[in-house]
Amino acid sequence: MTAHTDAAPQTARSRQTVQAVAVIVIATAIKLAVLAALDRPWGCGCGQVWAMPGDPTLNSRTLLDPYTALHAVTGALLIMMVARVRPDLGLWALLAVVVASSTTWEVIENLPISIRLFAYDASDPLAYHGDSRVNALADTAAAVTGAMLSRTASPMVVIVLAVVTEIALSLWIQDGFIIAAIRAVRQAA
């Protein structure tokens, strides 16, 4: 009788893991399909892995850019909050939440209406014109990496790193969550 009692939670946990992995795979497929439908390129075609702020044409086209840090912070904060609200979720389920959230953001961020909302001039060749598929995948990988790293850090460390990252990027590239939100509110008004 004890074997059945012990097996039930294990079976539920296994089912949760399978469902979480399915969500991760489906979310990734949806992201790639939407970006393909939006005619986003696979990469920059420049041979670079990292885009520096001095060359904004490569931002969101290379594998990594300054915004990668924001995605890592978002993943760290998200998993920390979800784990607090839903302590019953296993690691894979938490990661599925991060991947699904990142996918939702990447899809919304790349819609033409969103690009206009953030006041990027479509005729400006240096303006943001959407993410490459490789960059969008790397952004999600950064969110997952941030989420995993936050599992071993105290909430205070995660919060301090989030604030420091926001301030550093705001000063370095004159962009970040707060600056983008202000720009979007001004554009919508």
mmCIF file with all atom_site columns, C-alpha atoms in Angstrom:
data_model
loop_
_atom_site.group_PDB
_atom_site.id
_atom_site.type_symbol
_atom_site.label_atom_id
_atom_site.label_alt_id
_atom_site.label_comp_id
_atom_site.label_asym_id
_atom_site.label_entity_id
_atom_site.label_seq_id
_atom_site.pdbx_PDB_ins_code
_atom_site.Cartn_x
_atom_site.Cartn_y
_atom_site.Cartn_z
_atom_site.occupancy
_atom_site.B_iso_or_equiv
_atom_site.pdbx_formal_charge
_atom_site.auth_seq_id
_atom_site.auth_comp_id
_atom_site.auth_asym_id
_atom_site.auth_atom_id
_atom_site.pdbx_PDB_model_num
ATOM 1   C CA . MET A 1 1   ? 0.000  0.000  0.000   1.00 0.00 ? 1   MET A CA 1
ATOM 2   C CA . THR A 1 2   ? 2.872  2.369  0.721   1.00 0.00 ? 2   THR A CA 1
ATOM 3   C CA . ALA A 1 3   ? 4.261  1.920  -2.803  1.00 0.00 ? 3   ALA A CA 1
ATOM 4   C CA . HIS A 1 4   ? 1.009  3.266  -4.288  1.00 0.00 ? 4   HIS A CA 1
ATOM 5   C CA . THR A 1 5   ? 0.994  6.206  -1.897  1.00 0.00 ? 5   THR A CA 1
ATOM 6   C CA . ASP A 1 6   ? 4.586  7.109  -2.801  1.00 0.00 ? 6   ASP A CA 1
ATOM 7   C CA . ALA A 1 7   ? 4.022  6.486  -6.513  1.00 0.00 ? 7   ALA A CA 1
ATOM 8   C CA . ALA A 1 8   ? 1.082  8.899  -6.831  1.00 0.00 ? 8   ALA A CA 1
ATOM 9   C CA . PRO A 1 9   ? 3.075  12.084 -6.114  1.00 0.00 ? 9   PRO A CA 1
ATOM 10  C CA . GLN A 1 10  ? 5.897  10.811 -8.327  1.00 0.00 ? 10  GLN A CA 1
ATOM 11  C CA . THR A 1 11  ? 3.462  10.167 -11.191 1.00 0.00 ? 11  THR A CA 1
ATOM 12  C CA . ALA A 1 12  ? 1.928  13.621 -10.760 1.00 0.00 ? 12  ALA A CA 1
ATOM 13  C CA . ARG A 1 13  ? 5.392  15.197 -10.779 1.00 0.00 ? 13  ARG A CA 1
ATOM 14  C CA . SER A 1 14  ? 6.344  13.221 -13.916 1.00 0.00 ? 14  SER A CA 1
ATOM 15  C CA . ARG A 1 15  ? 3.133  14.328 -15.623 1.00 0.00 ? 15  ARG A CA 1
ATOM 16  C CA . GLN A 1 16  ? 3.859  17.945 -14.633 1.00 0.00 ? 16  GLN A CA 1
ATOM 17  C CA . THR A 1 17  ? 7.367  17.652 -16.110 1.00 0.00 ? 17  THR A CA 1
ATOM 18  C CA . VAL A 1 18  ? 6.086  16.212 -19.403 1.00 0.00 ? 18  VAL A CA 1
ATOM 19  C CA . GLN A 1 19  ? 3.476  18.968 -19.644 1.00 0.00 ? 19  GLN A CA 1
ATOM 20  C CA . ALA A 1 20  ? 6.088  21.623 -18.873 1.00 0.00 ? 20  ALA A CA 1
ATOM 21  C CA . VAL A 1 21  ? 8.463  20.327 -21.539 1.00 0.00 ? 21  VAL A CA 1
ATOM 22  C CA . ALA A 1 22  ? 5.540  20.303 -24.016 1.00 0.00 ? 22  ALA A CA 1
ATOM 23  C CA . VAL A 1 23  ? 4.783  23.946 -23.164 1.00 0.00 ? 23  VAL A CA 1
ATOM 24  C CA . ILE A 1 24  ? 8.453  24.862 -23.710 1.00 0.00 ? 24  ILE A CA 1
ATOM 25  C CA . VAL A 1 25  ? 8.559  23.130 -27.105 1.00 0.00 ? 25  VAL A CA 1
ATOM 26  C CA . ILE A 1 26  ? 5.208  24.559 -28.246 1.00 0.00 ? 26  ILE A CA 1
ATOM 27  C CA . ALA A 1 27  ? 6.068  28.087 -27.073 1.00 0.00 ? 27  ALA A CA 1
ATOM 28  C CA . THR A 1 28  ? 9.384  27.962 -28.915 1.00 0.00 ? 28  THR A CA 1
ATOM 29  C CA . ALA A 1 29  ? 7.681  26.712 -32.092 1.00 0.00 ? 29  ALA A CA 1
ATOM 30  C CA . ILE A 1 30  ? 5.065  29.474 -31.857 1.00 0.00 ? 30  ILE A CA 1
ATOM 31  C CA . LYS A 1 31  ? 7.748  32.125 -31.411 1.00 0.00 ? 31  LYS A CA 1
ATOM 32  C CA . LEU A 1 32  ? 9.666  30.906 -34.458 1.00 0.00 ? 32  LEU A CA 1
ATOM 33  C CA . ALA A 1 33  ? 6.475  30.672 -36.536 1.00 0.00 ? 33  ALA A CA 1
ATOM 34  C CA . VAL A 1 34  ? 5.382  34.212 -35.650 1.00 0.00 ? 34  VAL A CA 1
ATOM 35  C CA . LEU A 1 35  ? 8.834  35.634 -36.346 1.00 0.00 ? 35  LEU A CA 1
ATOM 36  C CA . ALA A 1 36  ? 8.884  33.808 -39.686 1.00 0.00 ? 36  ALA A CA 1
ATOM 37  C CA . ALA A 1 37  ? 5.425  35.199 -40.504 1.00 0.00 ? 37  ALA A CA 1
ATOM 38  C CA . LEU A 1 38  ? 6.730  38.679 -39.633 1.00 0.00 ? 38  LEU A CA 1
ATOM 39  C CA . ASP A 1 39  ? 9.619  38.000 -42.049 1.00 0.00 ? 39  ASP A CA 1
ATOM 40  C CA . ARG A 1 40  ? 12.279 38.410 -39.367 1.00 0.00 ? 40  ARG A CA 1
ATOM 41  C CA . PRO A 1 41  ? 15.741 37.254 -40.468 1.00 0.00 ? 41  PRO A CA 1
ATOM 42  C CA . TRP A 1 42  ? 17.519 34.356 -38.805 1.00 0.00 ? 42  TRP A CA 1
ATOM 43  C CA . GLY A 1 43  ? 20.438 36.561 -37.777 1.00 0.00 ? 43  GLY A CA 1
ATOM 44  C CA . CYS A 1 44  ? 22.341 39.663 -38.710 1.00 0.00 ? 44  CYS A CA 1
ATOM 45  C CA . GLY A 1 45  ? 24.403 38.100 -41.492 1.00 0.00 ? 45  GLY A CA 1
ATOM 46  C CA . CYS A 1 46  ? 27.334 40.047 -40.076 1.00 0.00 ? 46  CYS A CA 1
ATOM 47  C CA . GLY A 1 47  ? 29.230 37.220 -38.415 1.00 0.00 ? 47  GLY A CA 1
ATOM 48  C CA . GLN A 1 48  ? 29.108 38.951 -35.038 1.00 0.00 ? 48  GLN A CA 1
ATOM 49  C CA . VAL A 1 49  ? 27.848 37.396 -31.813 1.00 0.00 ? 49  VAL A CA 1
ATOM 50  C CA . TRP A 1 50  ? 27.522 40.605 -29.793 1.00 0.00 ? 50  TRP A CA 1
ATOM 51  C CA . ALA A 1 51  ? 26.119 44.022 -30.768 1.00 0.00 ? 51  ALA A CA 1
ATOM 52  C CA . MET A 1 52  ? 27.575 47.070 -29.094 1.00 0.00 ? 52  MET A CA 1
ATOM 53  C CA . PRO A 1 53  ? 25.441 50.173 -28.528 1.00 0.00 ? 53  PRO A CA 1
ATOM 54  C CA . GLY A 1 54  ? 27.607 52.133 -30.979 1.00 0.00 ? 54  GLY A CA 1
ATOM 55  C CA . ASP A 1 55  ? 26.105 50.113 -33.843 1.00 0.00 ? 55  ASP A CA 1
ATOM 56  C CA . PRO A 1 56  ? 22.353 50.075 -33.236 1.00 0.00 ? 56  PRO A CA 1
ATOM 57  C CA . THR A 1 57  ? 21.647 48.411 -36.588 1.00 0.00 ? 57  THR A CA 1
ATOM 58  C CA . LEU A 1 58  ? 22.895 45.175 -35.015 1.00 0.00 ? 58  LEU A CA 1
ATOM 59  C CA . ASN A 1 59  ? 20.892 45.423 -31.765 1.00 0.00 ? 59  ASN A CA 1
ATOM 60  C CA . SER A 1 60  ? 18.346 42.640 -31.617 1.00 0.00 ? 60  SER A CA 1
ATOM 61  C CA . ARG A 1 61  ? 19.878 41.052 -34.719 1.00 0.00 ? 61  ARG A CA 1
ATOM 62  C CA . THR A 1 62  ? 22.985 39.402 -33.245 1.00 0.00 ? 62  THR A CA 1
ATOM 63  C CA . LEU A 1 63  ? 22.891 36.524 -30.789 1.00 0.00 ? 63  LEU A CA 1
ATOM 64  C CA . LEU A 1 64  ? 23.524 38.820 -27.816 1.00 0.00 ? 64  LEU A CA 1
ATOM 65  C CA . ASP A 1 65  ? 23.178 42.544 -27.208 1.00 0.00 ? 65  ASP A CA 1
ATOM 66  C CA . PRO A 1 66  ? 22.898 44.831 -24.186 1.00 0.00 ? 66  PRO A CA 1
ATOM 67  C CA . TYR A 1 67  ? 19.224 43.892 -23.837 1.00 0.00 ? 67  TYR A CA 1
ATOM 68  C CA . THR A 1 68  ? 20.231 40.294 -23.085 1.00 0.00 ? 68  THR A CA 1
ATOM 69  C CA . ALA A 1 69  ? 20.881 41.376 -19.484 1.00 0.00 ? 69  ALA A CA 1
ATOM 70  C CA . LEU A 1 70  ? 17.305 42.646 -19.167 1.00 0.00 ? 70  LEU A CA 1
ATOM 71  C CA . HIS A 1 71  ? 15.963 39.284 -20.306 1.00 0.00 ? 71  HIS A CA 1
ATOM 72  C CA . ALA A 1 72  ? 18.120 37.491 -17.727 1.00 0.00 ? 72  ALA A CA 1
ATOM 73  C CA . VAL A 1 73  ? 16.853 39.785 -14.973 1.00 0.00 ? 73  VAL A CA 1
ATOM 74  C CA . THR A 1 74  ? 13.261 39.263 -16.086 1.00 0.00 ? 74  THR A CA 1
ATOM 75  C CA . GLY A 1 75  ? 13.664 35.493 -15.930 1.00 0.00 ? 75  GLY A CA 1
ATOM 76  C CA . ALA A 1 76  ? 15.222 35.737 -12.467 1.00 0.00 ? 76  ALA A CA 1
ATOM 77  C CA . LEU A 1 77  ? 12.473 37.979 -11.098 1.00 0.00 ? 77  LEU A CA 1
ATOM 78  C CA . LEU A 1 78  ? 9.693  35.981 -12.731 1.00 0.00 ? 78  LEU A CA 1
ATOM 79  C CA . ILE A 1 79  ? 10.758 32.585 -11.427 1.00 0.00 ? 79  ILE A CA 1
ATOM 80  C CA . MET A 1 80  ? 11.331 34.070 -7.978  1.00 0.00 ? 80  MET A CA 1
ATOM 81  C CA . MET A 1 81  ? 7.788  35.502 -7.888  1.00 0.00 ? 81  MET A CA 1
ATOM 82  C CA . VAL A 1 82  ? 6.076  32.450 -9.379  1.00 0.00 ? 82  VAL A CA 1
ATOM 83  C CA . ALA A 1 83  ? 7.925  30.078 -7.025  1.00 0.00 ? 83  ALA A CA 1
ATOM 84  C CA . ARG A 1 84  ? 6.736  32.183 -4.099  1.00 0.00 ? 84  ARG A CA 1
ATOM 85  C CA . VAL A 1 85  ? 3.103  32.129 -5.256  1.00 0.00 ? 85  VAL A CA 1
ATOM 86  C CA . ARG A 1 86  ? 3.175  28.496 -6.420  1.00 0.00 ? 86  ARG A CA 1
ATOM 87  C CA . PRO A 1 87  ? 5.695  26.585 -4.283  1.00 0.00 ? 87  PRO A CA 1
ATOM 88  C CA . ASP A 1 88  ? 4.135  23.325 -5.508  1.00 0.00 ? 88  ASP A CA 1
ATOM 89  C CA . LEU A 1 89  ? 5.509  23.785 -9.021  1.00 0.00 ? 89  LEU A CA 1
ATOM 90  C CA . GLY A 1 90  ? 8.578  21.809 -9.952  1.00 0.00 ? 90  GLY A CA 1
ATOM 91  C CA . LEU A 1 91  ? 11.577 23.289 -11.726 1.00 0.00 ? 91  LEU A CA 1
ATOM 92  C CA . TRP A 1 92  ? 10.390 22.293 -15.211 1.00 0.00 ? 92  TRP A CA 1
ATOM 93  C CA . ALA A 1 93  ? 6.990  23.886 -14.623 1.00 0.00 ? 93  ALA A CA 1
ATOM 94  C CA . LEU A 1 94  ? 8.671  27.075 -13.423 1.00 0.00 ? 94  LEU A CA 1
ATOM 95  C CA . LEU A 1 95  ? 10.904 27.087 -16.500 1.00 0.00 ? 95  LEU A CA 1
ATOM 96  C CA . ALA A 1 96  ? 7.829  26.572 -18.693 1.00 0.00 ? 96  ALA A CA 1
ATOM 97  C CA . VAL A 1 97  ? 6.344  29.731 -17.171 1.00 0.00 ? 97  VAL A CA 1
ATOM 98  C CA . VAL A 1 98  ? 9.554  31.618 -17.975 1.00 0.00 ? 98  VAL A CA 1
ATOM 99  C CA . VAL A 1 99  ? 9.687  30.325 -21.568 1.00 0.00 ? 99  VAL A CA 1
ATOM 100 C CA . ALA A 1 100 ? 5.978  30.979 -22.172 1.00 0.00 ? 100 ALA A CA 1
ATOM 101 C CA . SER A 1 101 ? 6.311  34.494 -20.736 1.00 0.00 ? 101 SER A CA 1
ATOM 102 C CA . SER A 1 102 ? 9.414  35.197 -22.796 1.00 0.00 ? 102 SER A CA 1
ATOM 103 C CA . THR A 1 103 ? 7.657  33.937 -25.916 1.00 0.00 ? 103 THR A CA 1
ATOM 104 C CA . THR A 1 104 ? 4.674  36.166 -25.226 1.00 0.00 ? 104 THR A CA 1
ATOM 105 C CA . TRP A 1 105 ? 6.979  39.156 -24.811 1.00 0.00 ? 105 TRP A CA 1
ATOM 106 C CA . GLU A 1 106 ? 8.986  38.355 -27.955 1.00 0.00 ? 106 GLU A CA 1
ATOM 107 C CA . VAL A 1 107 ? 5.824  38.016 -30.051 1.00 0.00 ? 107 VAL A CA 1
ATOM 108 C CA . ILE A 1 108 ? 4.303  41.258 -28.715 1.00 0.00 ? 108 ILE A CA 1
ATOM 109 C CA . GLU A 1 109 ? 7.608  43.136 -28.957 1.00 0.00 ? 109 GLU A CA 1
ATOM 110 C CA . ASN A 1 110 ? 7.995  42.215 -32.618 1.00 0.00 ? 110 ASN A CA 1
ATOM 111 C CA . LEU A 1 111 ? 4.528  43.206 -33.786 1.00 0.00 ? 111 LEU A CA 1
ATOM 112 C CA . PRO A 1 112 ? 4.561  46.305 -35.999 1.00 0.00 ? 112 PRO A CA 1
ATOM 113 C CA . ILE A 1 113 ? 2.123  48.061 -33.662 1.00 0.00 ? 113 ILE A CA 1
ATOM 114 C CA . SER A 1 114 ? 4.504  47.535 -30.731 1.00 0.00 ? 114 SER A CA 1
ATOM 115 C CA . ILE A 1 115 ? 7.460  48.814 -32.689 1.00 0.00 ? 115 ILE A CA 1
ATOM 116 C CA . ARG A 1 116 ? 5.447  51.964 -33.466 1.00 0.00 ? 116 ARG A CA 1
ATOM 117 C CA . LEU A 1 117 ? 4.318  52.230 -29.827 1.00 0.00 ? 117 LEU A CA 1
ATOM 118 C CA . PHE A 1 118 ? 7.923  52.411 -28.657 1.00 0.00 ? 118 PHE A CA 1
ATOM 119 C CA . ALA A 1 119 ? 8.415  55.335 -31.073 1.00 0.00 ? 119 ALA A CA 1
ATOM 120 C CA . TYR A 1 120 ? 10.942 53.761 -33.363 1.00 0.00 ? 120 TYR A CA 1
ATOM 121 C CA . ASP A 1 121 ? 10.952 55.560 -36.698 1.00 0.00 ? 121 ASP A CA 1
ATOM 122 C CA . ALA A 1 122 ? 10.414 52.960 -39.423 1.00 0.00 ? 122 ALA A CA 1
ATOM 123 C CA . SER A 1 123 ? 12.283 55.094 -41.973 1.00 0.00 ? 123 SER A CA 1
ATOM 124 C CA . ASP A 1 124 ? 15.383 55.355 -39.750 1.00 0.00 ? 124 ASP A CA 1
ATOM 125 C CA . PRO A 1 125 ? 17.841 52.600 -40.747 1.00 0.00 ? 125 PRO A CA 1
ATOM 126 C CA . LEU A 1 126 ? 19.303 52.693 -37.212 1.00 0.00 ? 126 LEU A CA 1
ATOM 127 C CA . ALA A 1 127 ? 15.917 52.227 -35.540 1.00 0.00 ? 127 ALA A CA 1
ATOM 128 C CA . TYR A 1 128 ? 14.658 48.972 -34.102 1.00 0.00 ? 128 TYR A CA 1
ATOM 129 C CA . HIS A 1 129 ? 12.889 46.918 -36.756 1.00 0.00 ? 129 HIS A CA 1
ATOM 130 C CA . GLY A 1 130 ? 12.329 43.736 -34.749 1.00 0.00 ? 130 GLY A CA 1
ATOM 131 C CA . ASP A 1 131 ? 14.417 40.856 -33.458 1.00 0.00 ? 131 ASP A CA 1
ATOM 132 C CA . SER A 1 132 ? 16.147 38.238 -35.524 1.00 0.00 ? 132 SER A CA 1
ATOM 133 C CA . ARG A 1 133 ? 15.022 34.696 -34.763 1.00 0.00 ? 133 ARG A CA 1
ATOM 134 C CA . VAL A 1 134 ? 18.411 33.875 -33.258 1.00 0.00 ? 134 VAL A CA 1
ATOM 135 C CA . ASN A 1 135 ? 18.224 36.933 -30.995 1.00 0.00 ? 135 ASN A CA 1
ATOM 136 C CA . ALA A 1 136 ? 14.701 36.036 -29.855 1.00 0.00 ? 136 ALA A CA 1
ATOM 137 C CA . LEU A 1 137 ? 15.836 32.504 -29.006 1.00 0.00 ? 137 LEU A CA 1
ATOM 138 C CA . ALA A 1 138 ? 18.871 33.895 -27.163 1.00 0.00 ? 138 ALA A CA 1
ATOM 139 C CA . ASP A 1 139 ? 16.630 36.295 -25.227 1.00 0.00 ? 139 ASP A CA 1
ATOM 140 C CA . THR A 1 140 ? 14.593 33.351 -23.989 1.00 0.00 ? 140 THR A CA 1
ATOM 141 C CA . ALA A 1 141 ? 17.758 31.409 -23.178 1.00 0.00 ? 141 ALA A CA 1
ATOM 142 C CA . ALA A 1 142 ? 18.936 34.443 -21.170 1.00 0.00 ? 142 ALA A CA 1
ATOM 143 C CA . ALA A 1 143 ? 15.619 34.490 -19.275 1.00 0.00 ? 143 ALA A CA 1
ATOM 144 C CA . VAL A 1 144 ? 16.014 30.778 -18.482 1.00 0.00 ? 144 VAL A CA 1
ATOM 145 C CA . THR A 1 145 ? 19.636 31.334 -17.418 1.00 0.00 ? 145 THR A CA 1
ATOM 146 C CA . GLY A 1 146 ? 18.584 34.184 -15.137 1.00 0.00 ? 146 GLY A CA 1
ATOM 147 C CA . ALA A 1 147 ? 15.823 32.005 -13.724 1.00 0.00 ? 147 ALA A CA 1
ATOM 148 C CA . MET A 1 148 ? 18.230 29.160 -12.986 1.00 0.00 ? 148 MET A CA 1
ATOM 149 C CA . LEU A 1 149 ? 20.778 31.462 -11.373 1.00 0.00 ? 149 LEU A CA 1
ATOM 150 C CA . SER A 1 150 ? 18.102 33.052 -9.196  1.00 0.00 ? 150 SER A CA 1
ATOM 151 C CA . ARG A 1 151 ? 17.251 29.637 -7.733  1.00 0.00 ? 151 ARG A CA 1
ATOM 152 C CA . THR A 1 152 ? 20.523 29.731 -5.777  1.00 0.00 ? 152 THR A CA 1
ATOM 153 C CA . ALA A 1 153 ? 20.468 33.435 -4.877  1.00 0.00 ? 153 ALA A CA 1
ATOM 154 C CA . SER A 1 154 ? 18.546 35.187 -2.160  1.00 0.00 ? 154 SER A CA 1
ATOM 155 C CA . PRO A 1 155 ? 15.594 37.335 -3.262  1.00 0.00 ? 155 PRO A CA 1
ATOM 156 C CA . MET A 1 156 ? 17.448 40.440 -2.078  1.00 0.00 ? 156 MET A CA 1
ATOM 157 C CA . VAL A 1 157 ? 20.426 39.631 -4.320  1.00 0.00 ? 157 VAL A CA 1
ATOM 158 C CA . VAL A 1 158 ? 18.107 39.147 -7.304  1.00 0.00 ? 158 VAL A CA 1
ATOM 159 C CA . ILE A 1 159 ? 16.342 42.451 -6.633  1.00 0.00 ? 159 ILE A CA 1
ATOM 160 C CA . VAL A 1 160 ? 19.602 44.346 -6.190  1.00 0.00 ? 160 VAL A CA 1
ATOM 161 C CA . LEU A 1 161 ? 20.972 42.853 -9.445  1.00 0.00 ? 161 LEU A CA 1
ATOM 162 C CA . ALA A 1 162 ? 17.756 43.841 -11.237 1.00 0.00 ? 162 ALA A CA 1
ATOM 163 C CA . VAL A 1 163 ? 18.021 47.447 -10.041 1.00 0.00 ? 163 VAL A CA 1
ATOM 164 C CA . VAL A 1 164 ? 21.746 47.650 -10.832 1.00 0.00 ? 164 VAL A CA 1
ATOM 165 C CA . THR A 1 165 ? 21.146 46.208 -14.311 1.00 0.00 ? 165 THR A CA 1
ATOM 166 C CA . GLU A 1 166 ? 18.362 48.698 -15.021 1.00 0.00 ? 166 GLU A CA 1
ATOM 167 C CA . ILE A 1 167 ? 20.469 51.645 -13.883 1.00 0.00 ? 167 ILE A CA 1
ATOM 168 C CA . ALA A 1 168 ? 23.582 50.448 -15.729 1.00 0.00 ? 168 ALA A CA 1
ATOM 169 C CA . LEU A 1 169 ? 21.747 49.915 -19.023 1.00 0.00 ? 169 LEU A CA 1
ATOM 170 C CA . SER A 1 170 ? 19.861 53.183 -18.680 1.00 0.00 ? 170 SER A CA 1
ATOM 171 C CA . LEU A 1 171 ? 23.174 54.999 -18.353 1.00 0.00 ? 171 LEU A CA 1
ATOM 172 C CA . TRP A 1 172 ? 25.047 52.873 -20.918 1.00 0.00 ? 172 TRP A CA 1
ATOM 173 C CA . ILE A 1 173 ? 22.525 52.581 -23.770 1.00 0.00 ? 173 ILE A CA 1
ATOM 174 C CA . GLN A 1 174 ? 19.908 55.110 -22.652 1.00 0.00 ? 174 GLN A CA 1
ATOM 175 C CA . ASP A 1 175 ? 17.279 52.371 -22.651 1.00 0.00 ? 175 ASP A CA 1
ATOM 176 C CA . GLY A 1 176 ? 15.774 49.836 -20.288 1.00 0.00 ? 176 GLY A CA 1
ATOM 177 C CA . PHE A 1 177 ? 12.407 48.875 -18.815 1.00 0.00 ? 177 PHE A CA 1
ATOM 178 C CA . ILE A 1 178 ? 11.717 52.267 -17.268 1.00 0.00 ? 178 ILE A CA 1
ATOM 179 C CA . ILE A 1 179 ? 12.873 54.365 -20.232 1.00 0.00 ? 179 ILE A CA 1
ATOM 180 C CA . ALA A 1 180 ? 10.964 52.148 -22.691 1.00 0.00 ? 180 ALA A CA 1
ATOM 181 C CA . ALA A 1 181 ? 7.811  52.359 -20.551 1.00 0.00 ? 181 ALA A CA 1
ATOM 182 C CA . ILE A 1 182 ? 8.048  56.157 -20.415 1.00 0.00 ? 182 ILE A CA 1
ATOM 183 C CA . ARG A 1 183 ? 8.592  56.282 -24.192 1.00 0.00 ? 183 ARG A CA 1
ATOM 184 C CA . ALA A 1 184 ? 5.566  54.037 -24.798 1.00 0.00 ? 184 ALA A CA 1
ATOM 185 C CA . VAL A 1 185 ? 3.309  56.061 -22.473 1.00 0.00 ? 185 VAL A CA 1
ATOM 186 C CA . ARG A 1 186 ? 4.353  59.318 -24.172 1.00 0.00 ? 186 ARG A CA 1
ATOM 187 C CA . GLN A 1 187 ? 3.767  57.802 -27.612 1.00 0.00 ? 187 GLN A CA 1
ATOM 188 C CA . ALA A 1 188 ? 0.332  56.457 -26.617 1.00 0.00 ? 188 ALA A CA 1
ATOM 189 C CA . ALA A 1 189 ? -0.746 59.807 -25.120 1.00 0.00 ? 189 ALA A CA 1
#
